[in-house]
C-alpha positions as CSV (number, residue, x, y, z in Angstrom):
1,K,6.5,11.0,20.4
2,F,4.1,8.1,19.7
3,T,4.4,4.9,21.5
4,C,3.5,1.4,20.1
5,T,2.9,-1.3,22.7
6,P,2.1,-4.9,21.8
7,A,-0.7,-6.2,24.1
8,Q,-2.7,-9.5,23.7
9,S,-2.6,-9.8,19.9
10,T,-3.2,-6.0,19.5
11,I,-0.8,-3.1,19.1
12,I,-1.8,-0.1,21.2
13,V,-0.6,3.2,19.6
14,E,-0.7,6.3,21.9
15,G,0.3,9.8,21.1
16,P,0.7,13.1,23.0
17,E,-2.3,15.2,23.7
18,D,-1.6,17.6,20.8
19,A,-1.2,14.8,18.3
20,D,-3.0,14.9,15.0
21,L,-4.9,11.6,15.4
22,D,-6.6,12.0,12.0
23,E,-3.3,12.0,10.2
24,A,-2.0,9.2,12.4
25,T,-5.0,7.1,11.5
26,D,-4.6,7.8,7.8
27,R,-1.0,6.7,7.9
28,L,-1.7,3.5,9.9
29,L,-4.4,2.6,7.4
30,K,-1.7,2.4,4.8
31,V,0.7,0.1,6.7
32,F,0.8,-3.4,5.3
33,G,0.3,-6.1,7.9
34,I,-2.5,-4.2,9.7
35,A,-5.9,-5.9,9.1
36,G,-7.9,-3.3,10.9
37,L,-7.7,-0.5,13.5
38,S,-9.9,1.5,15.8
39,R,-9.8,5.0,17.2
40,A,-10.4,4.4,20.9
41,A,-10.8,6.3,24.2
42,A,-8.7,4.9,27.1
43,V,-10.4,5.3,30.5
44,E,-10.1,3.9,34.0
45,K,-11.6,0.6,34.8
46,D,-14.7,1.9,36.5
47,M,-18.1,1.0,35.1
48,D,-19.6,4.5,35.6
49,V,-16.7,6.1,33.7
50,I,-17.0,3.4,31.0
51,L,-20.8,4.1,30.6
52,D,-20.3,7.9,30.3
53,T,-17.5,7.4,27.8
54,C,-19.6,5.1,25.7
55,V,-22.3,7.7,25.3
56,E,-20.0,10.7,24.9
57,Y,-17.2,9.3,22.8
58,T,-19.4,7.4,20.3
59,A,-22.2,10.0,20.1
60,P,-21.3,11.1,16.5
61,L,-21.6,7.5,15.3
62,L,-24.7,6.8,17.3
63,N,-26.5,10.0,16.1
64,A,-26.0,8.9,12.5
65,A,-27.1,5.3,13.0
66,S,-30.4,3.5,13.2
67,T,-29.2,0.3,14.8
68,F,-26.4,-0.8,17.1
69,K,-25.0,-3.6,19.2
70,V,-22.4,-3.8,22.0
71,E,-19.5,-6.2,22.1
72,A,-17.3,-6.5,25.2
73,K,-14.0,-8.3,26.0
74,R,-12.8,-8.7,29.6
75,A,-9.1,-9.5,29.5
76,D,-8.8,-8.5,33.2
77,K,-10.8,-11.3,35.0
78,K,-10.7,-9.3,38.2
79,F,-13.1,-6.8,36.8
80,P,-16.4,-7.3,38.6
81,L,-18.7,-7.6,35.6
82,N,-18.3,-10.3,32.9
83,S,-18.6,-9.6,29.2
84,P,-22.4,-10.2,28.8
85,E,-23.0,-8.0,31.9
86,I,-20.9,-5.2,30.4
87,C,-22.8,-5.4,27.1
88,R,-26.2,-5.2,29.0
89,E,-25.2,-2.2,31.0
90,V,-23.7,-0.3,28.1
91,G,-26.7,-1.2,25.8
92,G,-29.1,0.0,28.4
93,K,-27.2,3.3,28.9
94,I,-27.2,4.0,25.1
95,L,-30.9,3.2,24.7
96,S,-31.7,5.6,27.5
97,R,-29.9,8.5,25.8
98,F,-30.5,7.8,22.1
99,H,-34.2,7.1,21.7
100,H,-34.1,6.6,17.9
101,L,-31.8,3.6,18.2
102,K,-32.7,-0.1,18.1
103,V,-30.6,-3.1,18.9
104,D,-29.6,-5.3,16.0
105,V,-27.2,-8.1,16.9
106,H,-27.0,-9.5,13.3
107,N,-26.4,-6.5,11.0
108,P,-26.0,-3.3,13.1
109,D,-25.0,0.1,11.7
110,V,-22.6,0.6,14.6
111,I,-20.8,-1.8,16.9
112,I,-19.8,-0.2,20.2
113,N,-16.8,-2.1,21.6
114,V,-15.6,-2.2,25.3
115,E,-12.4,-3.9,26.1
116,V,-11.3,-4.2,29.7
117,R,-7.6,-4.8,29.7
118,D,-4.8,-4.9,32.3
119,K,-4.1,-1.2,32.7
120,C,-7.3,0.5,31.4
121,A,-10.5,0.1,29.5
122,F,-10.9,1.0,25.8
123,V,-14.1,2.2,24.2
124,H,-14.4,2.4,20.4
125,G,-16.8,2.2,17.5
126,N,-16.6,0.2,14.2
127,Q,-13.2,-1.1,13.2
128,L,-11.6,0.6,10.2
129,K,-10.3,-1.8,7.4
130,G,-6.5,-1.7,7.2
131,A,-4.3,-2.3,4.2
132,G,-3.9,-6.0,5.1
133,G,-1.2,-8.0,3.5
134,M,2.1,-8.8,5.3
135,P,4.6,-6.5,7.1
136,S,7.3,-5.0,5.0
137,G,10.4,-7.1,4.7
138,S,8.8,-10.3,6.0
139,A,8.9,-11.9,2.6
140,G,12.3,-10.8,1.4
141,K,13.7,-8.1,-0.8
142,A,13.3,-7.3,-4.5
143,A,14.2,-4.6,-7.1
144,L,11.4,-2.8,-8.9
145,L,12.0,-1.4,-12.4
146,V,10.2,1.9,-12.4
147,S,9.7,4.0,-15.5
148,G,7.3,6.7,-14.5
149,G,4.2,5.2,-16.1
150,I,1.0,3.8,-14.6
151,D,2.1,0.2,-14.3
152,S,5.3,-0.1,-12.3
153,P,4.1,1.8,-9.2
154,V,1.1,-0.5,-9.0
155,A,3.3,-3.6,-9.5
156,G,5.6,-2.4,-6.6
157,W,2.6,-1.7,-4.4
158,M,1.2,-5.2,-5.0
159,M,4.4,-7.0,-4.2
160,A,5.0,-4.7,-1.1
161,K,1.6,-5.8,0.1
162,R,2.9,-9.4,0.2
163,G,5.7,-8.3,2.6
164,I,8.5,-7.7,0.0
165,E,10.9,-4.9,0.8
166,L,11.5,-2.7,-2.3
167,I,14.4,-1.0,-3.9
168,A,13.7,0.8,-7.1
169,I,15.7,1.2,-10.3
170,H,15.0,4.0,-12.9
171,F,16.8,4.4,-16.2
172,A,17.4,8.1,-17.3
173,S,18.6,9.2,-20.7
174,P,19.5,12.9,-20.6
175,P,19.2,15.0,-22.7
176,Y,16.4,12.9,-24.2
177,T,14.7,12.7,-20.8
178,S,14.3,15.7,-18.5
179,Q,14.9,16.3,-14.8
180,R,11.1,16.6,-14.5
181,A,10.8,12.9,-15.6
182,E,13.1,11.9,-12.8
183,Q,11.3,14.0,-10.2
184,K,8.1,12.3,-11.4
185,V,9.6,8.9,-10.4
186,H,10.5,10.3,-7.0
187,S,6.9,11.5,-6.5
188,L,5.5,8.1,-7.5
189,L,7.9,6.2,-5.1
190,R,7.1,8.5,-2.2
191,Q,3.4,7.6,-2.7
192,V,4.2,3.8,-2.8
193,A,6.5,4.3,0.2
194,K,3.5,5.4,2.3
195,Y,2.5,1.8,2.1
196,S,5.7,-0.1,1.8
197,G,8.1,1.9,4.0
198,R,11.4,3.4,2.8
199,I,12.4,2.7,-0.8
200,M,16.0,3.2,-2.0
201,L,16.1,4.5,-5.6
202,F,19.0,3.9,-8.1
203,V,19.0,6.1,-11.2
204,V,21.0,4.5,-14.0
205,P,22.4,6.8,-16.8
206,F,21.3,5.0,-19.9
207,T,21.9,7.5,-22.8
208,E,25.1,6.0,-24.2
209,I,23.7,2.5,-24.2
210,Q,20.6,3.6,-26.0
211,E,22.5,5.4,-28.6
212,L,24.8,2.4,-29.2
213,I,21.7,0.2,-29.6
214,K,20.2,2.6,-32.0
215,D,23.3,2.8,-34.1
216,N,24.1,-1.0,-34.1
217,C,20.8,-2.9,-33.9
218,P,18.0,-3.5,-36.4
219,E,15.2,-1.0,-35.6
220,E,12.5,-3.7,-35.1
221,V,14.4,-5.2,-32.2
222,F,15.6,-1.9,-30.6
223,T,13.1,-2.0,-27.7
224,L,13.7,-5.7,-27.0
225,V,17.5,-5.3,-26.8
226,M,17.1,-2.2,-24.7
227,R,14.9,-4.1,-22.2
228,R,17.4,-6.9,-22.1
229,M,20.1,-4.4,-21.2
230,M,17.9,-3.0,-18.5
231,M,17.3,-6.4,-17.0
232,R,21.0,-7.2,-17.0
233,I,21.9,-3.9,-15.3
234,S,19.0,-4.2,-12.8
235,Q,20.0,-7.7,-11.9
236,E,23.6,-6.6,-11.1
237,I,22.2,-3.9,-8.8
238,A,19.7,-6.3,-7.2
239,I,22.5,-8.8,-6.4
240,K,24.7,-6.1,-4.8
241,E,21.7,-5.0,-2.7
242,G,20.8,-8.5,-1.5
243,C,17.6,-8.9,-3.5
244,Q,16.1,-12.2,-4.4
245,A,14.0,-11.1,-7.5
246,L,13.2,-8.3,-10.0
247,I,9.7,-6.8,-10.3
248,T,8.3,-5.2,-13.5
249,G,4.9,-3.8,-14.4
250,E,4.5,-5.9,-17.6
251,S,1.2,-7.5,-18.6
252,V,0.7,-9.9,-21.5
253,G,0.0,-8.3,-24.9
254,Q,-0.1,-4.7,-23.6
255,V,2.6,-3.5,-26.0
256,A,4.9,-5.3,-28.6
257,S,7.6,-5.8,-26.0
258,Q,5.2,-7.6,-23.7
259,T,4.0,-10.5,-25.9
260,M,4.7,-14.0,-24.6
261,Q,7.7,-14.3,-27.0
262,S,9.1,-10.9,-26.1
263,L,8.8,-11.6,-22.4
264,A,10.6,-14.9,-22.9
265,A,13.4,-13.2,-24.8
266,T,13.8,-10.6,-22.1
267,N,13.8,-13.3,-19.4
268,E,16.7,-15.1,-21.1
269,V,19.3,-12.6,-19.7
270,C,18.1,-13.1,-16.1
271,T,19.3,-15.7,-13.6
272,M,17.0,-14.5,-10.8
273,P,13.2,-14.7,-10.8
274,V,11.2,-11.9,-12.4
275,Y,7.9,-11.1,-10.7
276,R,5.2,-9.6,-12.9
277,P,2.2,-9.1,-10.6
278,L,0.1,-7.4,-13.4
279,I,0.7,-10.1,-15.9
280,G,-3.1,-10.9,-16.3
281,F,-4.4,-7.4,-15.8
282,D,-5.9,-5.2,-18.5
283,K,-5.2,-1.5,-18.6
284,Q,-8.4,-0.4,-16.9
285,E,-7.8,-2.8,-13.9
286,I,-4.3,-1.3,-13.5
287,V,-5.7,2.2,-13.7
288,E,-8.2,1.4,-10.9
289,V,-5.5,0.3,-8.5
290,S,-3.3,3.3,-9.4
291,E,-6.3,5.6,-8.5
292,K,-6.8,3.7,-5.3
293,I,-3.1,4.3,-4.2
294,D,-3.0,7.9,-5.6
295,T,-0.4,7.4,-8.2
296,Y,-2.5,7.8,-11.3
297,E,-2.5,11.6,-11.6
298,T,1.3,11.7,-11.3
299,S,1.8,8.8,-13.7
300,I,0.0,10.5,-16.5
301,Q,2.1,13.7,-16.4
302,P,3.5,14.2,-19.9
303,F,7.3,13.8,-19.2
304,E,9.2,11.5,-21.5
305,D,10.9,8.4,-20.1
306,C,13.7,6.4,-21.7
307,C,11.2,3.7,-22.9
308,T,9.3,6.2,-25.1
309,I,12.3,7.6,-27.0
310,F,13.9,5.8,-30.1
311,V,10.7,3.8,-30.5
312,A,10.5,1.5,-33.6
313,K,7.7,2.0,-36.1
314,H,7.2,-1.7,-36.5
315,P,8.7,-3.6,-33.5
316,V,9.0,-7.3,-33.7
317,T,6.2,-9.1,-31.7
318,K,7.4,-12.7,-31.9
319,P,11.2,-12.6,-31.5
320,N,13.3,-15.8,-31.2
């Protein structure tokens, strides 16, 4: 029941009277492409009403502040006061009611904004910082290989922030991997989807392929061959879904299969680009982002994924 109306380089979001605006604000702060947003009171274009609203609506902010300033925009040029006059009237009203406040036009604790637009006037406090980036889908579509660990959800989040629409591919190896491991991936993607928008998940049954690799390949190259098979399958899915690239959570040197030589050997089976947004990150940097987007606690749940079974004791680190 919310409405979204573009208006003069701004999007006005309005909900019904019983709407949970705290929840709506929290969701909007996760939408890529929004640089900032403000909770605002919409009032009639009458200066007395605007003055009363500025005092009442922003009182919690002003009570907690020491300094403030007023900014005004007059999109409706028929309004009798211009922007400097609006600022002067509002500032005087606030100083008459909040005696502890001082005006600071350079570095105020609170900025009170008054915007006089075509249909009404808006009153709001400081702008909240949005997720930034670019809107979902504006930069194309790519397939994220997601294991259930810390790295891949962060990689997906980072590419989604640049406007890439995501699909996700997960490799499951029952009975070596459990249903709980797959549910963990669902939970991680739901969290990323709060930022990216809807994500379609493909679960690939991988047990037979892994057993064949184990039985037919030298142990030291097991992980490398497995990853090459994953890339081949993922690329086929990506092509069918209209993707332009693959995304992985790899970073140089993190494990044996992520050395420069191993990454090059993995890339050899791909004809489409492979994006690795974490390539220069160390583990702590990745953990910090995962905590920021609330995927860390889910990622560290101890459920085996197909990358952690049949692991070689001495994997090759410089394959040709």
